[in-house]
Amino acid sequence: MTTDLRYLVLTAMLTAALWIPYIVCQVRTNGPLEPKNYADPTLPRPVPAWGQRANRAYLNAIEVFAPFAALVIVAQLAGKANATTALCAASFFYLRLAHAVVYLAGIPYVRTILFTLAFVVEVVIFWEVTR
């Protein structure tokens, strides 16, 4: 497996696991779901701010995963994967991991910087694929 694909897999697993802190917060705050919650999922189950941040970190990870995955896969299929795309794929994973931690912790400004750097990394992969 190439470095690019390894970090794509790691990013997929990170994204897939980011629901866990939100659910832990839900259960700790509101207890387990009851039959009425399944019948009407719009019933309010408020959570503290860290739980809301956990949910947003998860949703944000889902939103940015598809473009990253597409770029890495196209780089592989087009034979454009190289040391630069490998470094970018690794950077994306670690930036997104840091983003999730910072988002959960509620640290202002750093989250935006990490998000922007991860986008820049995607642009570099795009550049490598299209040149």
PDB file of C-alpha atoms in Angstrom:
ATOM      1  CA  MET A   1       0.000   0.000   0.000  1.00  0.00           C
ATOM      2  CA  THR A   2       1.318   3.440  -0.868  1.00  0.00           C
ATOM      3  CA  THR A   3       1.796   6.153   1.737  1.00  0.00           C
ATOM      4  CA  ASP A   4      -1.026   8.164   0.162  1.00  0.00           C
ATOM      5  CA  LEU A   5      -3.468   5.274   0.499  1.00  0.00           C
ATOM      6  CA  ARG A   6      -2.298   4.433   4.022  1.00  0.00           C
ATOM      7  CA  TYR A   7      -3.102   7.962   5.157  1.00  0.00           C
ATOM      8  CA  LEU A   8      -6.397   7.896   3.280  1.00  0.00           C
ATOM      9  CA  VAL A   9      -7.329   4.786   5.273  1.00  0.00           C
ATOM     10  CA  LEU A  10      -6.209   6.391   8.545  1.00  0.00           C
ATOM     11  CA  THR A  11      -8.221   9.529   7.735  1.00  0.00           C
ATOM     12  CA  ALA A  12     -11.255   7.380   6.924  1.00  0.00           C
ATOM     13  CA  MET A  13     -10.989   5.637  10.292  1.00  0.00           C
ATOM     14  CA  LEU A  14     -10.502   8.931  12.135  1.00  0.00           C
ATOM     15  CA  THR A  15     -13.588  10.336  10.422  1.00  0.00           C
ATOM     16  CA  ALA A  16     -15.556   7.174  11.158  1.00  0.00           C
ATOM     17  CA  ALA A  17     -14.646   7.306  14.865  1.00  0.00           C
ATOM     18  CA  LEU A  18     -15.360  10.973  15.560  1.00  0.00           C
ATOM     19  CA  TRP A  19     -19.013  10.269  16.414  1.00  0.00           C
ATOM     20  CA  ILE A  20     -17.908   8.523  19.610  1.00  0.00           C
ATOM     21  CA  PRO A  21     -17.206  11.601  21.802  1.00  0.00           C
ATOM     22  CA  TYR A  22     -20.614  13.064  20.916  1.00  0.00           C
ATOM     23  CA  ILE A  23     -22.446   9.861  21.803  1.00  0.00           C
ATOM     24  CA  VAL A  24     -20.472   9.551  25.047  1.00  0.00           C
ATOM     25  CA  CYS A  25     -21.548  13.099  25.901  1.00  0.00           C
ATOM     26  CA  GLN A  26     -25.177  12.313  25.021  1.00  0.00           C
ATOM     27  CA  VAL A  27     -25.263   9.224  27.232  1.00  0.00           C
ATOM     28  CA  ARG A  28     -23.431  10.878  30.123  1.00  0.00           C
ATOM     29  CA  THR A  29     -25.716  13.924  29.948  1.00  0.00           C
ATOM     30  CA  ASN A  30     -29.101  12.396  29.053  1.00  0.00           C
ATOM     31  CA  GLY A  31     -28.760   8.674  29.664  1.00  0.00           C
ATOM     32  CA  PRO A  32     -29.294   6.047  27.000  1.00  0.00           C
ATOM     33  CA  LEU A  33     -31.910   6.493  24.292  1.00  0.00           C
ATOM     34  CA  GLU A  34     -35.440   5.487  25.178  1.00  0.00           C
ATOM     35  CA  PRO A  35     -38.119   4.134  22.809  1.00  0.00           C
ATOM     36  CA  LYS A  36     -39.676   7.619  22.487  1.00  0.00           C
ATOM     37  CA  ASN A  37     -36.348   8.928  21.096  1.00  0.00           C
ATOM     38  CA  TYR A  38     -36.441   6.336  18.336  1.00  0.00           C
ATOM     39  CA  ALA A  39     -40.071   7.167  17.521  1.00  0.00           C
ATOM     40  CA  ASP A  40     -39.388  10.924  17.439  1.00  0.00           C
ATOM     41  CA  PRO A  41     -35.707  11.728  16.878  1.00  0.00           C
ATOM     42  CA  THR A  42     -36.457  15.458  17.044  1.00  0.00           C
ATOM     43  CA  LEU A  43     -37.082  15.315  20.796  1.00  0.00           C
ATOM     44  CA  PRO A  44     -34.515  17.633  22.365  1.00  0.00           C
ATOM     45  CA  ARG A  45     -31.584  15.983  24.103  1.00  0.00           C
ATOM     46  CA  PRO A  46     -29.430  18.986  25.009  1.00  0.00           C
ATOM     47  CA  VAL A  47     -25.731  18.520  25.626  1.00  0.00           C
ATOM     48  CA  PRO A  48     -23.056  20.794  27.077  1.00  0.00           C
ATOM     49  CA  ALA A  49     -20.859  22.911  24.820  1.00  0.00           C
ATOM     50  CA  TRP A  50     -18.124  20.264  24.519  1.00  0.00           C
ATOM     51  CA  GLY A  51     -20.697  17.784  23.221  1.00  0.00           C
ATOM     52  CA  GLN A  52     -21.906  20.287  20.644  1.00  0.00           C
ATOM     53  CA  ARG A  53     -18.300  20.863  19.594  1.00  0.00           C
ATOM     54  CA  ALA A  54     -17.789  17.102  19.333  1.00  0.00           C
ATOM     55  CA  ASN A  55     -20.767  16.851  17.002  1.00  0.00           C
ATOM     56  CA  ARG A  56     -19.512  19.746  14.860  1.00  0.00           C
ATOM     57  CA  ALA A  57     -16.012  18.233  14.692  1.00  0.00           C
ATOM     58  CA  TYR A  58     -17.564  15.005  13.422  1.00  0.00           C
ATOM     59  CA  LEU A  59     -19.734  16.775  10.842  1.00  0.00           C
ATOM     60  CA  ASN A  60     -16.794  18.886   9.688  1.00  0.00           C
ATOM     61  CA  ALA A  61     -14.633  15.790   9.266  1.00  0.00           C
ATOM     62  CA  ILE A  62     -17.323  14.208   7.093  1.00  0.00           C
ATOM     63  CA  GLU A  63     -17.591  17.363   4.984  1.00  0.00           C
ATOM     64  CA  VAL A  64     -13.882  17.508   4.148  1.00  0.00           C
ATOM     65  CA  PHE A  65     -13.258  13.787   3.741  1.00  0.00           C
ATOM     66  CA  ALA A  66     -14.830  13.312   0.300  1.00  0.00           C
ATOM     67  CA  PRO A  67     -12.664  15.848  -1.572  1.00  0.00           C
ATOM     68  CA  PHE A  68      -9.519  14.517   0.106  1.00  0.00           C
ATOM     69  CA  ALA A  69     -10.433  10.920  -0.722  1.00  0.00           C
ATOM     70  CA  ALA A  70     -11.235  11.798  -4.316  1.00  0.00           C
ATOM     71  CA  LEU A  71      -7.925  13.595  -4.788  1.00  0.00           C
ATOM     72  CA  VAL A  72      -5.861  10.765  -3.296  1.00  0.00           C
ATOM     73  CA  ILE A  73      -7.686   8.119  -5.336  1.00  0.00           C
ATOM     74  CA  VAL A  74      -7.345  10.096  -8.565  1.00  0.00           C
ATOM     75  CA  ALA A  75      -3.649  10.633  -7.882  1.00  0.00           C
ATOM     76  CA  GLN A  76      -3.264   6.866  -7.506  1.00  0.00           C
ATOM     77  CA  LEU A  77      -5.312   5.940 -10.569  1.00  0.00           C
ATOM     78  CA  ALA A  78      -3.682   8.576 -12.767  1.00  0.00           C
ATOM     79  CA  GLY A  79      -0.182   7.542 -11.735  1.00  0.00           C
ATOM     80  CA  LYS A  80       0.437  11.010 -10.303  1.00  0.00           C
ATOM     81  CA  ALA A  81       1.099   9.918  -6.728  1.00  0.00           C
ATOM     82  CA  ASN A  82       4.591  10.940  -5.680  1.00  0.00           C
ATOM     83  CA  ALA A  83       6.577  12.074  -2.661  1.00  0.00           C
ATOM     84  CA  THR A  84       4.667  15.363  -2.580  1.00  0.00           C
ATOM     85  CA  THR A  85       1.234  13.720  -2.571  1.00  0.00           C
ATOM     86  CA  ALA A  86       2.442  11.275   0.087  1.00  0.00           C
ATOM     87  CA  LEU A  87       3.633  14.126   2.307  1.00  0.00           C
ATOM     88  CA  CYS A  88       0.363  15.945   1.711  1.00  0.00           C
ATOM     89  CA  ALA A  89      -1.731  12.891   2.568  1.00  0.00           C
ATOM     90  CA  ALA A  90       0.207  12.408   5.811  1.00  0.00           C
ATOM     91  CA  SER A  91      -0.053  16.118   6.601  1.00  0.00           C
ATOM     92  CA  PHE A  92      -3.798  16.081   5.969  1.00  0.00           C
ATOM     93  CA  PHE A  93      -4.298  13.221   8.418  1.00  0.00           C
ATOM     94  CA  TYR A  94      -2.289  14.864  11.210  1.00  0.00           C
ATOM     95  CA  LEU A  95      -3.852  18.273  10.589  1.00  0.00           C
ATOM     96  CA  ARG A  96      -7.329  16.764  10.761  1.00  0.00           C
ATOM     97  CA  LEU A  97      -6.452  14.836  13.926  1.00  0.00           C
ATOM     98  CA  ALA A  98      -5.157  18.044  15.517  1.00  0.00           C
ATOM     99  CA  HIS A  99      -8.246  19.890  14.255  1.00  0.00           C
ATOM    100  CA  ALA A 100     -10.543  17.400  16.000  1.00  0.00           C
ATOM    101  CA  VAL A 101      -8.609  17.648  19.278  1.00  0.00           C
ATOM    102  CA  VAL A 102      -8.530  21.446  19.168  1.00  0.00           C
ATOM    103  CA  TYR A 103     -12.221  21.618  18.219  1.00  0.00           C
ATOM    104  CA  LEU A 104     -13.198  19.352  21.124  1.00  0.00           C
ATOM    105  CA  ALA A 105     -11.044  21.383  23.498  1.00  0.00           C
ATOM    106  CA  GLY A 106     -12.657  24.637  22.325  1.00  0.00           C
ATOM    107  CA  ILE A 107      -9.387  26.363  21.504  1.00  0.00           C
ATOM    108  CA  PRO A 108     -10.181  29.412  19.355  1.00  0.00           C
ATOM    109  CA  TYR A 109      -8.253  30.453  16.229  1.00  0.00           C
ATOM    110  CA  VAL A 110      -6.028  27.354  16.144  1.00  0.00           C
ATOM    111  CA  ARG A 111      -8.934  25.326  14.776  1.00  0.00           C
ATOM    112  CA  THR A 112      -9.292  27.721  11.831  1.00  0.00           C
ATOM    113  CA  ILE A 113      -5.564  27.643  11.122  1.00  0.00           C
ATOM    114  CA  LEU A 114      -5.535  23.822  11.103  1.00  0.00           C
ATOM    115  CA  PHE A 115      -8.609  23.699   8.855  1.00  0.00           C
ATOM    116  CA  THR A 116      -7.004  26.142   6.416  1.00  0.00           C
ATOM    117  CA  LEU A 117      -3.698  24.264   6.352  1.00  0.00           C
ATOM    118  CA  ALA A 118      -5.545  21.018   5.588  1.00  0.00           C
ATOM    119  CA  PHE A 119      -7.284  22.761   2.683  1.00  0.00           C
ATOM    120  CA  VAL A 120      -3.939  24.041   1.389  1.00  0.00           C
ATOM    121  CA  VAL A 121      -2.641  20.463   1.472  1.00  0.00           C
ATOM    122  CA  GLU A 122      -5.624  19.402  -0.658  1.00  0.00           C
ATOM    123  CA  VAL A 123      -4.832  22.175  -3.130  1.00  0.00           C
ATOM    124  CA  VAL A 124      -1.260  20.868  -3.422  1.00  0.00           C
ATOM    125  CA  ILE A 125      -2.537  17.349  -4.171  1.00  0.00           C
ATOM    126  CA  PHE A 126      -4.914  18.881  -6.741  1.00  0.00           C
ATOM    127  CA  TRP A 127      -1.965  20.714  -8.279  1.00  0.00           C
ATOM    128  CA  GLU A 128       0.067  17.508  -8.504  1.00  0.00           C
ATOM    129  CA  VAL A 129      -2.832  15.642 -10.105  1.00  0.00           C
ATOM    130  CA  THR A 130      -3.633  18.296 -12.700  1.00  0.00           C
ATOM    131  CA  ARG A 131      -0.153  19.248 -13.880  1.00  0.00           C
TER     132      ARG A 131
END
